């Protein structure tokens, strides 16, 4: 581990420890922490008390210039996503998808004619699949194959700096 990463890790541990100590000393804060339903609510509560605990260890701020860096582009507005086609061929395409607090509209389901393989490069997300009782939670580095016509929807993505996906779409090869 490089010294800069070690310092980032130690700073996050210090902030987490201070936030825990404060929550143990303040019954109102402890109750508010208990009422948090997800990671983002805990991060927002900690931020309201002056602690920055949201960045996952090892994550850095994206570089300022986009260039060829998949994490460098600015975050879209809350509730939106931006899609960039990186490479496209007749039978497949590769997209970069950047989501910010995005979710599918109520009642909407993707029902794609293409297969989709996604990997989450930054952030986290929750996806719902038709017929599955529980949503799937994805974190940075997780990948998922979504067969054509498997109905699914985006339940939630991270707030700024957002969730960044790499998505490969393709159709079955035609039989001869």
PDB file of N, CA, C and O in Angstrom, residues 58-138:
ATOM      1  N   UNK A  58      -9.683   3.200  -0.975  1.00  0.00           N
ATOM      2  CA  UNK A  58      -9.056   2.928  -2.259  1.00  0.00           C
ATOM      3  C   UNK A  58      -9.637   3.737  -3.395  1.00  0.00           C
ATOM      4  O   UNK A  58      -9.030   3.838  -4.447  1.00  0.00           O
ATOM      5  N   UNK A  59     -10.818   4.336  -3.211  1.00  0.00           N
ATOM      6  CA  UNK A  59     -11.383   5.188  -4.251  1.00  0.00           C
ATOM      7  C   UNK A  59     -10.727   6.555  -4.167  1.00  0.00           C
ATOM      8  O   UNK A  59     -10.455   7.069  -3.091  1.00  0.00           O
ATOM      9  N   UNK A  60     -10.487   7.121  -5.315  1.00  0.00           N
ATOM     10  CA  UNK A  60      -9.927   8.461  -5.374  1.00  0.00           C
ATOM     11  C   UNK A  60     -10.865   9.319  -6.192  1.00  0.00           C
ATOM     12  O   UNK A  60     -11.736   8.819  -6.904  1.00  0.00           O
ATOM     13  N   UNK A  61     -10.669  10.631  -6.100  1.00  0.00           N
ATOM     14  CA  UNK A  61     -11.441  11.521  -6.950  1.00  0.00           C
ATOM     15  C   UNK A  61     -11.048  11.262  -8.390  1.00  0.00           C
ATOM     16  O   UNK A  61      -9.875  11.052  -8.689  1.00  0.00           O
ATOM     17  N   UNK A  62     -12.005  11.276  -9.333  1.00  0.00           N
ATOM     18  CA  UNK A  62     -11.640  11.076 -10.722  1.00  0.00           C
ATOM     19  C   UNK A  62     -10.725  12.200 -11.196  1.00  0.00           C
ATOM     20  O   UNK A  62     -10.796  13.315 -10.704  1.00  0.00           O
ATOM     21  N   UNK A  63      -9.839  11.909 -12.145  1.00  0.00           N
ATOM     22  CA  UNK A  63      -8.985  12.956 -12.681  1.00  0.00           C
ATOM     23  C   UNK A  63      -9.803  14.051 -13.350  1.00  0.00           C
ATOM     24  O   UNK A  63     -10.937  13.829 -13.759  1.00  0.00           O
ATOM     25  N   UNK A  64      -9.233  15.242 -13.466  1.00  0.00           N
ATOM     26  CA  UNK A  64      -9.958  16.387 -14.012  1.00  0.00           C
ATOM     27  C   UNK A  64     -10.226  16.259 -15.501  1.00  0.00           C
ATOM     28  O   UNK A  64     -11.254  16.696 -15.978  1.00  0.00           O
ATOM     29  N   UNK A  65      -9.329  15.678 -16.257  1.00  0.00           N
ATOM     30  CA  UNK A  65      -9.491  15.585 -17.713  1.00  0.00           C
ATOM     31  C   UNK A  65     -10.066  14.232 -18.084  1.00  0.00           C
ATOM     32  O   UNK A  65      -9.602  13.197 -17.613  1.00  0.00           O
ATOM     33  N   UNK A  66     -11.084  14.232 -18.938  1.00  0.00           N
ATOM     34  CA  UNK A  66     -11.749  12.988 -19.309  1.00  0.00           C
ATOM     35  C   UNK A  66     -10.825  12.082 -20.110  1.00  0.00           C
ATOM     36  O   UNK A  66     -10.539  10.978 -19.690  1.00  0.00           O
ATOM     37  N   UNK A  67     -10.354  12.525 -21.267  1.00  0.00           N
ATOM     38  CA  UNK A  67      -9.463  11.703 -22.078  1.00  0.00           C
ATOM     39  C   UNK A  67      -9.982  10.287 -22.230  1.00  0.00           C
ATOM     40  O   UNK A  67     -11.124  10.064 -22.578  1.00  0.00           O
ATOM     41  N   UNK A  68      -9.130   9.332 -21.929  1.00  0.00           N
ATOM     42  CA  UNK A  68      -9.486   7.919 -22.023  1.00  0.00           C
ATOM     43  C   UNK A  68      -9.837   7.309 -20.669  1.00  0.00           C
ATOM     44  O   UNK A  68      -9.917   6.108 -20.540  1.00  0.00           O
ATOM     45  N   UNK A  69     -10.029   8.123 -19.652  1.00  0.00           N
ATOM     46  CA  UNK A  69     -10.335   7.624 -18.324  1.00  0.00           C
ATOM     47  C   UNK A  69     -11.851   7.490 -18.168  1.00  0.00           C
ATOM     48  O   UNK A  69     -12.584   8.474 -18.269  1.00  0.00           O
ATOM     49  N   UNK A  70     -12.326   6.269 -17.910  1.00  0.00           N
ATOM     50  CA  UNK A  70     -13.765   6.009 -17.810  1.00  0.00           C
ATOM     51  C   UNK A  70     -14.417   6.649 -16.587  1.00  0.00           C
ATOM     52  O   UNK A  70     -15.635   6.758 -16.527  1.00  0.00           O
ATOM     53  N   UNK A  71     -13.618   7.075 -15.613  1.00  0.00           N
ATOM     54  CA  UNK A  71     -14.171   7.662 -14.395  1.00  0.00           C
ATOM     55  C   UNK A  71     -14.052   9.176 -14.360  1.00  0.00           C
ATOM     56  O   UNK A  71     -14.448   9.810 -13.397  1.00  0.00           O
ATOM     57  N   UNK A  72     -13.505   9.790 -15.411  1.00  0.00           N
ATOM     58  CA  UNK A  72     -13.163  11.204 -15.359  1.00  0.00           C
ATOM     59  C   UNK A  72     -14.323  12.153 -15.664  1.00  0.00           C
ATOM     60  O   UNK A  72     -14.309  13.276 -15.210  1.00  0.00           O
ATOM     61  N   UNK A  73     -15.303  11.752 -16.417  1.00  0.00           N
ATOM     62  CA  UNK A  73     -16.386  12.668 -16.801  1.00  0.00           C
ATOM     63  C   UNK A  73     -17.202  13.084 -15.579  1.00  0.00           C
ATOM     64  O   UNK A  73     -17.350  12.324 -14.625  1.00  0.00           O
ATOM     65  N   UNK A  74     -17.720  14.298 -15.628  1.00  0.00           N
ATOM     66  CA  UNK A  74     -18.526  14.818 -14.531  1.00  0.00           C
ATOM     67  C   UNK A  74     -19.799  14.012 -14.311  1.00  0.00           C
ATOM     68  O   UNK A  74     -20.315  13.366 -15.220  1.00  0.00           O
ATOM     69  N   UNK A  75     -20.299  14.068 -13.107  1.00  0.00           N
ATOM     70  CA  UNK A  75     -21.511  13.347 -12.730  1.00  0.00           C
ATOM     71  C   UNK A  75     -22.732  14.025 -13.352  1.00  0.00           C
ATOM     72  O   UNK A  75     -22.843  15.250 -13.333  1.00  0.00           O
ATOM     73  N   UNK A  76     -23.661  13.241 -13.904  1.00  0.00           N
ATOM     74  CA  UNK A  76     -24.895  13.853 -14.407  1.00  0.00           C
ATOM     75  C   UNK A  76     -25.733  14.379 -13.240  1.00  0.00           C
ATOM     76  O   UNK A  76     -25.480  14.041 -12.086  1.00  0.00           O
ATOM     77  N   UNK A  77     -26.737  15.198 -13.532  1.00  0.00           N
ATOM     78  CA  UNK A  77     -27.604  15.703 -12.458  1.00  0.00           C
ATOM     79  C   UNK A  77     -28.301  14.556 -11.717  1.00  0.00           C
ATOM     80  O   UNK A  77     -28.533  13.482 -12.279  1.00  0.00           O
ATOM     81  N   UNK A  78     -28.636  14.801 -10.462  1.00  0.00           N
ATOM     82  CA  UNK A  78     -29.325  13.797  -9.646  1.00  0.00           C
ATOM     83  C   UNK A  78     -30.591  13.321 -10.353  1.00  0.00           C
ATOM     84  O   UNK A  78     -31.341  14.121 -10.909  1.00  0.00           O
ATOM     85  N   UNK A  79     -30.798  12.012 -10.346  1.00  0.00           N
ATOM     86  CA  UNK A  79     -31.965  11.413 -10.978  1.00  0.00           C
ATOM     87  C   UNK A  79     -31.767  11.085 -12.445  1.00  0.00           C
ATOM     88  O   UNK A  79     -32.674  10.565 -13.082  1.00  0.00           O
ATOM     89  N   UNK A  80     -30.589  11.357 -12.971  1.00  0.00           N
ATOM     90  CA  UNK A  80     -30.331  11.127 -14.395  1.00  0.00           C
ATOM     91  C   UNK A  80     -29.143  10.216 -14.600  1.00  0.00           C
ATOM     92  O   UNK A  80     -28.410   9.901 -13.671  1.00  0.00           O
ATOM     93  N   UNK A  81     -28.987   9.802 -15.867  1.00  0.00           N
ATOM     94  CA  UNK A  81     -27.800   9.062 -16.251  1.00  0.00           C
ATOM     95  C   UNK A  81     -27.368   9.508 -17.634  1.00  0.00           C
ATOM     96  O   UNK A  81     -28.176  10.025 -18.412  1.00  0.00           O
ATOM     97  N   UNK A  82     -26.075   9.362 -17.896  1.00  0.00           N
ATOM     98  CA  UNK A  82     -25.553   9.678 -19.225  1.00  0.00           C
ATOM     99  C   UNK A  82     -24.973   8.397 -19.810  1.00  0.00           C
ATOM    100  O   UNK A  82     -24.371   7.595 -19.097  1.00  0.00           O
ATOM    101  N   UNK A  83     -25.174   8.224 -21.108  1.00  0.00           N
ATOM    102  CA  UNK A  83     -24.709   7.021 -21.803  1.00  0.00           C
ATOM    103  C   UNK A  83     -23.788   7.458 -22.929  1.00  0.00           C
ATOM    104  O   UNK A  83     -24.144   8.318 -23.740  1.00  0.00           O
ATOM    105  N   UNK A  84     -22.614   6.840 -22.974  1.00  0.00           N
ATOM    106  CA  UNK A  84     -21.644   7.098 -24.027  1.00  0.00           C
ATOM    107  C   UNK A  84     -21.328   5.779 -24.707  1.00  0.00           C
ATOM    108  O   UNK A  84     -20.901   4.827 -24.029  1.00  0.00           O
ATOM    109  N   UNK A  85     -21.548   5.701 -26.014  1.00  0.00           N
ATOM    110  CA  UNK A  85     -21.164   4.506 -26.759  1.00  0.00           C
ATOM    111  C   UNK A  85     -19.662   4.599 -26.999  1.00  0.00           C
ATOM    112  O   UNK A  85     -19.176   5.525 -27.635  1.00  0.00           O
ATOM    113  N   UNK A  86     -18.923   3.639 -26.462  1.00  0.00           N
ATOM    114  CA  UNK A  86     -17.461   3.642 -26.567  1.00  0.00           C
ATOM    115  C   UNK A  86     -16.985   2.979 -27.853  1.00  0.00           C
ATOM    116  O   UNK A  86     -16.081   3.481 -28.513  1.00  0.00           O
ATOM    117  N   UNK A  87     -17.588   1.846 -28.193  1.00  0.00           N
ATOM    118  CA  UNK A  87     -17.249   1.096 -29.400  1.00  0.00           C
ATOM    119  C   UNK A  87     -18.521   0.422 -29.880  1.00  0.00           C
ATOM    120  O   UNK A  87     -19.296  -0.092 -29.074  1.00  0.00           O
ATOM    121  N   UNK A  88     -18.711   0.418 -31.199  1.00  0.00           N
ATOM    122  CA  UNK A  88     -19.909  -0.232 -31.743  1.00  0.00           C
ATOM    123  C   UNK A  88     -19.537  -0.984 -33.011  1.00  0.00           C
ATOM    124  O   UNK A  88     -18.816  -0.458 -33.858  1.00  0.00           O
ATOM    125  N   UNK A  89     -20.019  -2.207 -33.094  1.00  0.00           N
ATOM    126  CA  UNK A  89     -19.853  -3.053 -34.274  1.00  0.00           C
ATOM    127  C   UNK A  89     -21.236  -3.563 -34.665  1.00  0.00           C
ATOM    128  O   UNK A  89     -22.193  -3.394 -33.919  1.00  0.00           O
ATOM    129  N   UNK A  90     -21.366  -4.197 -35.824  1.00  0.00           N
ATOM    130  CA  UNK A  90     -22.702  -4.632 -36.245  1.00  0.00           C
ATOM    131  C   UNK A  90     -23.413  -5.563 -35.251  1.00  0.00           C
ATOM    132  O   UNK A  90     -24.632  -5.516 -35.131  1.00  0.00           O
ATOM    133  N   UNK A  91     -22.672  -6.385 -34.503  1.00  0.00           N
ATOM    134  CA  UNK A  91     -23.314  -7.367 -33.624  1.00  0.00           C
ATOM    135  C   UNK A  91     -23.190  -7.057 -32.144  1.00  0.00           C
ATOM    136  O   UNK A  91     -23.730  -7.785 -31.317  1.00  0.00           O
ATOM    137  N   UNK A  92     -22.484  -5.964 -31.789  1.00  0.00           N
ATOM    138  CA  UNK A  92     -22.316  -5.640 -30.378  1.00  0.00           C
ATOM    139  C   UNK A  92     -21.952  -4.169 -30.205  1.00  0.00           C
ATOM    140  O   UNK A  92     -21.553  -3.502 -31.144  1.00  0.00           O
ATOM    141  N   UNK A  93     -22.142  -3.675 -28.962  1.00  0.00           N
ATOM    142  CA  UNK A  93     -21.702  -2.328 -28.624  1.00  0.00           C
ATOM    143  C   UNK A  93     -21.297  -2.290 -27.151  1.00  0.00           C
ATOM    144  O   UNK A  93     -21.821  -3.041 -26.324  1.00  0.00           O
ATOM    145  N   UNK A  94     -20.345  -1.411 -26.860  1.00  0.00           N
ATOM    146  CA  UNK A  94     -19.846  -1.223 -25.508  1.00  0.00           C
ATOM    147  C   UNK A  94     -20.179   0.197 -25.076  1.00  0.00           C
ATOM    148  O   UNK A  94     -19.858   1.155 -25.786  1.00  0.00           O
ATOM    149  N   UNK A  95     -20.852   0.325 -23.921  1.00  0.00           N
ATOM    150  CA  UNK A  95     -21.285   1.632 -23.433  1.00  0.00           C
ATOM    151  C   UNK A  95     -20.718   1.907 -22.046  1.00  0.00           C
ATOM    152  O   UNK A  95     -20.521   0.991 -21.251  1.00  0.00           O
ATOM    153  N   UNK A  96     -20.502   3.182 -21.783  1.00  0.00           N
ATOM    154  CA  UNK A  96     -20.207   3.680 -20.448  1.00  0.00           C
ATOM    155  C   UNK A  96     -21.492   4.356 -19.985  1.00  0.00           C
ATOM    156  O   UNK A  96     -22.037   5.221 -20.670  1.00  0.00           O
ATOM    157  N   UNK A  97     -22.001   3.940 -18.833  1.00  0.00           N
ATOM    158  CA  UNK A  97     -23.230   4.505 -18.281  1.00  0.00           C
ATOM    159  C   UNK A  97     -22.882   5.123 -16.930  1.00  0.00           C
ATOM    160  O   UNK A  97     -22.307   4.460 -16.069  1.00  0.00           O
ATOM    161  N   UNK A  98     -23.218   6.397 -16.766  1.00  0.00           N
ATOM    162  CA  UNK A  98     -22.946   7.101 -15.505  1.00  0.00           C
ATOM    163  C   UNK A  98     -24.298   7.500 -14.912  1.00  0.00           C
ATOM    164  O   UNK A  98     -25.013   8.318 -15.484  1.00  0.00           O
ATOM    165  N   UNK A  99     -24.641   6.907 -13.791  1.00  0.00           N
ATOM    166  CA  UNK A  99     -25.925   7.145 -13.128  1.00  0.00           C
ATOM    167  C   UNK A  99     -25.708   7.934 -11.850  1.00  0.00           C
ATOM    168  O   UNK A  99     -24.757   7.689 -11.117  1.00  0.00           O
ATOM    169  N   UNK A 100     -26.619   8.865 -11.573  1.00  0.00           N
ATOM    170  CA  UNK A 100     -26.536   9.644 -10.333  1.00  0.00           C
ATOM    171  C   UNK A 100     -27.908   9.636  -9.651  1.00  0.00           C
ATOM    172  O   UNK A 100     -28.851  10.242 -10.159  1.00  0.00           O
ATOM    173  N   UNK A 101     -28.011   8.928  -8.557  1.00  0.00           N
ATOM    174  CA  UNK A 101     -29.278   8.795  -7.825  1.00  0.00           C
ATOM    175  C   UNK A 101     -30.410   8.452  -8.792  1.00  0.00           C
ATOM    176  O   UNK A 101     -31.517   8.956  -8.661  1.00  0.00           O
ATOM    177  N   UNK A 102     -30.103   7.590  -9.746  1.00  0.00           N
ATOM    178  CA  UNK A 102     -31.081   7.256 -10.777  1.00  0.00           C
ATOM    179  C   UNK A 102     -31.840   5.991 -10.401  1.00  0.00           C
ATOM    180  O   UNK A 102     -31.329   5.118  -9.703  1.00  0.00           O
ATOM    181  N   UNK A 103     -33.065   5.918 -10.888  1.00  0.00           N
ATOM    182  CA  UNK A 103     -33.870   4.706 -10.761  1.00  0.00           C
ATOM    183  C   UNK A 103     -34.868   4.686 -11.916  1.00  0.00           C
ATOM    184  O   UNK A 103     -35.195   5.727 -12.471  1.00  0.00           O
ATOM    185  N   UNK A 104     -35.293   3.490 -12.259  1.00  0.00           N
ATOM    186  CA  UNK A 104     -36.296   3.364 -13.313  1.00  0.00           C
ATOM    187  C   UNK A 104     -37.610   3.964 -12.829  1.00  0.00           C
ATOM    188  O   UNK A 104     -37.930   3.885 -11.634  1.00  0.00           O
ATOM    189  N   UNK A 105     -38.394   4.543 -13.729  1.00  0.00           N
ATOM    190  CA  UNK A 105     -39.692   5.081 -13.312  1.00  0.00           C
ATOM    191  C   UNK A 105     -40.586   3.979 -12.722  1.00  0.00           C
ATOM    192  O   UNK A 105     -40.446   2.806 -13.087  1.00  0.00           O
ATOM    193  N   UNK A 106     -41.473   4.334 -11.820  1.00  0.00           N
ATOM    194  CA  UNK A 106     -42.370   3.333 -11.227  1.00  0.00           C
ATOM    195  C   UNK A 106     -43.104   2.548 -12.317  1.00  0.00           C
ATOM    196  O   UNK A 106     -43.612   3.127 -13.274  1.00  0.00           O
ATOM    197  N   UNK A 107     -43.106   1.246 -12.182  1.00  0.00           N
ATOM    198  CA  UNK A 107     -43.809   0.380 -13.126  1.00  0.00           C
ATOM    199  C   UNK A 107     -43.053   0.092 -14.415  1.00  0.00           C
ATOM    200  O   UNK A 107     -43.495  -0.726 -15.214  1.00  0.00           O
ATOM    201  N   UNK A 108     -41.907   0.743 -14.632  1.00  0.00           N
ATOM    202  CA  UNK A 108     -41.144   0.527 -15.865  1.00  0.00           C
ATOM    203  C   UNK A 108     -40.188  -0.648 -15.697  1.00  0.00           C
ATOM    204  O   UNK A 108     -39.525  -0.777 -14.677  1.00  0.00           O
ATOM    205  N   UNK A 109     -40.134  -1.500 -16.724  1.00  0.00           N
ATOM    206  CA  UNK A 109     -39.200  -2.620 -16.751  1.00  0.00           C
ATOM    207  C   UNK A 109     -38.456  -2.607 -18.078  1.00  0.00           C
ATOM    208  O   UNK A 109     -39.072  -2.451 -19.132  1.00  0.00           O
ATOM    209  N   UNK A 110     -37.132  -2.769 -18.024  1.00  0.00           N
ATOM    210  CA  UNK A 110     -36.371  -2.997 -19.250  1.00  0.00           C
ATOM    211  C   UNK A 110     -36.701  -4.393 -19.740  1.00  0.00           C
ATOM    212  O   UNK A 110     -36.756  -5.344 -18.963  1.00  0.00           O
ATOM    213  N   UNK A 111     -36.935  -4.526 -21.042  1.00  0.00           N
ATOM    214  CA  UNK A 111     -37.163  -5.822 -21.684  1.00  0.00           C
ATOM    215  C   UNK A 111     -36.408  -5.751 -23.011  1.00  0.00           C
ATOM    216  O   UNK A 111     -36.995  -5.481 -24.055  1.00  0.00           O
ATOM    217  N   UNK A 112     -35.119  -5.965 -22.945  1.00  0.00           N
ATOM    218  CA  UNK A 112     -34.221  -5.732 -24.069  1.00  0.00           C
ATOM    219  C   UNK A 112     -34.123  -6.941 -24.980  1.00  0.00           C
ATOM    220  O   UNK A 112     -34.128  -8.071 -24.511  1.00  0.00           O
ATOM    221  N   UNK A 113     -33.970  -6.679 -26.265  1.00  0.00           N
ATOM    222  CA  UNK A 113     -33.791  -7.763 -27.231  1.00  0.00           C
ATOM    223  C   UNK A 113     -32.337  -8.233 -27.274  1.00  0.00           C
ATOM    224  O   UNK A 113     -32.025  -9.210 -27.932  1.00  0.00           O
ATOM    225  N   UNK A 114     -31.460  -7.542 -26.560  1.00  0.00           N
ATOM    226  CA  UNK A 114     -30.047  -7.889 -26.530  1.00  0.00           C
ATOM    227  C   UNK A 114     -29.666  -8.445 -25.161  1.00  0.00           C
ATOM    228  O   UNK A 114     -30.288  -8.128 -24.155  1.00  0.00           O
ATOM    229  N   UNK A 115     -28.611  -9.257 -25.158  1.00  0.00           N
ATOM    230  CA  UNK A 115     -28.000  -9.672 -23.900  1.00  0.00           C
ATOM    231  C   UNK A 115     -27.175  -8.485 -23.401  1.00  0.00           C
ATOM    232  O   UNK A 115     -26.678  -7.687 -24.199  1.00  0.00           O
ATOM    233  N   UNK A 116     -27.026  -8.390 -22.090  1.00  0.00           N
ATOM    234  CA  UNK A 116     -26.244  -7.297 -21.512  1.00  0.00           C
ATOM    235  C   UNK A 116     -25.363  -7.855 -20.404  1.00  0.00           C
ATOM    236  O   UNK A 116     -25.833  -8.563 -19.520  1.00  0.00           O
ATOM    237  N   UNK A 117     -24.086  -7.527 -20.493  1.00  0.00           N
ATOM    238  CA  UNK A 117     -23.156  -7.819 -19.406  1.00  0.00           C
ATOM    239  C   UNK A 117     -22.693  -6.483 -18.866  1.00  0.00           C
ATOM    240  O   UNK A 117     -22.274  -5.607 -19.629  1.00  0.00           O
ATOM    241  N   UNK A 118     -22.825  -6.289 -17.552  1.00  0.00           N
ATOM    242  CA  UNK A 118     -22.413  -5.025 -16.937  1.00  0.00           C
ATOM    243  C   UNK A 118     -21.402  -5.298 -15.838  1.00  0.00           C
ATOM    244  O   UNK A 118     -21.443  -6.342 -15.179  1.00  0.00           O
ATOM    245  N   UNK A 119     -20.512  -4.331 -15.665  1.00  0.00           N
ATOM    246  CA  UNK A 119     -19.596  -4.332 -14.523  1.00  0.00           C
ATOM    247  C   UNK A 119     -19.661  -2.933 -13.929  1.00  0.00           C
ATOM    248  O   UNK A 119     -19.706  -1.942 -14.659  1.00  0.00           O
ATOM    249  N   UNK A 120     -19.738  -2.869 -12.623  1.00  0.00           N
ATOM    250  CA  UNK A 120     -19.800  -1.591 -11.931  1.00  0.00           C
ATOM    251  C   UNK A 120     -18.375  -1.144 -11.623  1.00  0.00           C
ATOM    252  O   UNK A 120     -17.645  -1.817 -10.896  1.00  0.00           O
ATOM    253  N   UNK A 121     -17.964  -0.028 -12.228  1.00  0.00           N
ATOM    254  CA  UNK A 121     -16.599   0.480 -12.059  1.00  0.00           C
ATOM    255  C   UNK A 121     -16.477   1.412 -10.865  1.00  0.00           C
ATOM    256  O   UNK A 121     -15.408   1.549 -10.284  1.00  0.00           O
ATOM    257  N   UNK A 122     -17.570   2.076 -10.503  1.00  0.00           N
ATOM    258  CA  UNK A 122     -17.567   3.046  -9.401  1.00  0.00           C
ATOM    259  C   UNK A 122     -18.926   3.028  -8.735  1.00  0.00           C
ATOM    260  O   UNK A 122     -19.950   2.944  -9.397  1.00  0.00           O
ATOM    261  N   UNK A 123     -18.934   3.121  -7.422  1.00  0.00           N
ATOM    262  CA  UNK A 123     -20.190   3.252  -6.695  1.00  0.00           C
ATOM    263  C   UNK A 123     -20.873   1.930  -6.416  1.00  0.00           C
ATOM    264  O   UNK A 123     -20.266   0.869  -6.415  1.00  0.00           O
ATOM    265  N   UNK A 124     -22.173   2.035  -6.208  1.00  0.00           N
ATOM    266  CA  UNK A 124     -22.998   0.857  -5.944  1.00  0.00           C
ATOM    267  C   UNK A 124     -24.360   1.062  -6.603  1.00  0.00           C
ATOM    268  O   UNK A 124     -24.685   2.159  -7.033  1.00  0.00           O
ATOM    269  N   UNK A 125     -25.126  -0.025  -6.674  1.00  0.00           N
ATOM    270  CA  UNK A 125     -26.444   0.039  -7.314  1.00  0.00           C
ATOM    271  C   UNK A 125     -27.287  -1.127  -6.815  1.00  0.00           C
ATOM    272  O   UNK A 125     -26.765  -2.132  -6.336  1.00  0.00           O
ATOM    273  N   UNK A 126     -28.594  -0.957  -6.952  1.00  0.00           N
ATOM    274  CA  UNK A 126     -29.528  -2.048  -6.680  1.00  0.00           C
ATOM    275  C   UNK A 126     -30.384  -2.253  -7.915  1.00  0.00           C
ATOM    276  O   UNK A 126     -30.910  -1.291  -8.486  1.00  0.00           O
ATOM    277  N   UNK A 127     -30.499  -3.508  -8.346  1.00  0.00           N
ATOM    278  CA  UNK A 127     -31.313  -3.863  -9.503  1.00  0.00           C
ATOM    279  C   UNK A 127     -32.404  -4.826  -9.066  1.00  0.00           C
ATOM    280  O   UNK A 127     -32.180  -5.682  -8.200  1.00  0.00           O
ATOM    281  N   UNK A 128     -33.572  -4.676  -9.650  1.00  0.00           N
ATOM    282  CA  UNK A 128     -34.691  -5.588  -9.395  1.00  0.00           C
ATOM    283  C   UNK A 128     -34.946  -6.392 -10.667  1.00  0.00           C
ATOM    284  O   UNK A 128     -34.861  -5.856 -11.778  1.00  0.00           O
ATOM    285  N   UNK A 129     -35.242  -7.670 -10.498  1.00  0.00           N
ATOM    286  CA  UNK A 129     -35.545  -8.551 -11.629  1.00  0.00           C
ATOM    287  C   UNK A 129     -36.945  -9.116 -11.443  1.00  0.00           C
ATOM    288  O   UNK A 129     -37.312  -9.538 -10.341  1.00  0.00           O
ATOM    289  N   UNK A 130     -37.712  -9.096 -12.523  1.00  0.00           N
ATOM    290  CA  UNK A 130     -39.076  -9.603 -12.501  1.00  0.00           C
ATOM    291  C   UNK A 130     -39.069 -11.058 -12.023  1.00  0.00           C
ATOM    292  O   UNK A 130     -38.301 -11.874 -12.525  1.00  0.00           O
ATOM    293  N   UNK A 131     -39.890 -11.351 -11.056  1.00  0.00           N
ATOM    294  CA  UNK A 131     -39.995 -12.706 -10.536  1.00  0.00           C
ATOM    295  C   UNK A 131     -39.044 -13.002  -9.384  1.00  0.00           C
ATOM    296  O   UNK A 131     -39.105 -14.083  -8.800  1.00  0.00           O
ATOM    297  N   UNK A 132     -38.148 -12.081  -9.049  1.00  0.00           N
ATOM    298  CA  UNK A 132     -37.235 -12.280  -7.918  1.00  0.00           C
ATOM    299  C   UNK A 132     -37.717 -11.454  -6.739  1.00  0.00           C
ATOM    300  O   UNK A 132     -38.026 -10.273  -6.879  1.00  0.00           O
ATOM    301  N   UNK A 133     -37.761 -12.082  -5.588  1.00  0.00           N
ATOM    302  CA  UNK A 133     -38.269 -11.419  -4.386  1.00  0.00           C
ATOM    303  C   UNK A 133     -37.341 -10.306  -3.892  1.00  0.00           C
ATOM    304  O   UNK A 133     -37.798  -9.258  -3.451  1.00  0.00           O
ATOM    305  N   UNK A 134     -36.024 -10.534  -3.965  1.00  0.00           N
ATOM    306  CA  UNK A 134     -35.068  -9.577  -3.416  1.00  0.00           C
ATOM    307  C   UNK A 134     -34.299  -8.877  -4.532  1.00  0.00           C
ATOM    308  O   UNK A 134     -33.984  -9.470  -5.562  1.00  0.00           O
ATOM    309  N   UNK A 135     -33.996  -7.607  -4.288  1.00  0.00           N
ATOM    310  CA  UNK A 135     -33.180  -6.852  -5.233  1.00  0.00           C
ATOM    311  C   UNK A 135     -31.729  -7.318  -5.127  1.00  0.00           C
ATOM    312  O   UNK A 135     -31.299  -7.795  -4.079  1.00  0.00           O
ATOM    313  N   UNK A 136     -31.002  -7.169  -6.223  1.00  0.00           N
ATOM    314  CA  UNK A 136     -29.580  -7.515  -6.227  1.00  0.00           C
ATOM    315  C   UNK A 136     -28.777  -6.252  -5.955  1.00  0.00           C
ATOM    316  O   UNK A 136     -28.981  -5.230  -6.593  1.00  0.00           O
ATOM    317  N   UNK A 137     -27.867  -6.357  -5.001  1.00  0.00           N
ATOM    318  CA  UNK A 137     -27.015  -5.223  -4.653  1.00  0.00           C
ATOM    319  C   UNK A 137     -25.650  -5.432  -5.287  1.00  0.00           C
ATOM    320  O   UNK A 137     -25.043  -6.488  -5.138  1.00  0.00           O
ATOM    321  N   UNK A 138     -25.210  -4.411  -6.017  1.00  0.00           N
ATOM    322  CA  UNK A 138     -23.913  -4.470  -6.686  1.00  0.00           C
ATOM    323  C   UNK A 138     -23.000  -3.407  -6.103  1.00  0.00           C
ATOM    324  O   UNK A 138     -23.436  -2.283  -5.825  1.00  0.00           O
TER     325      UNK A 138
END
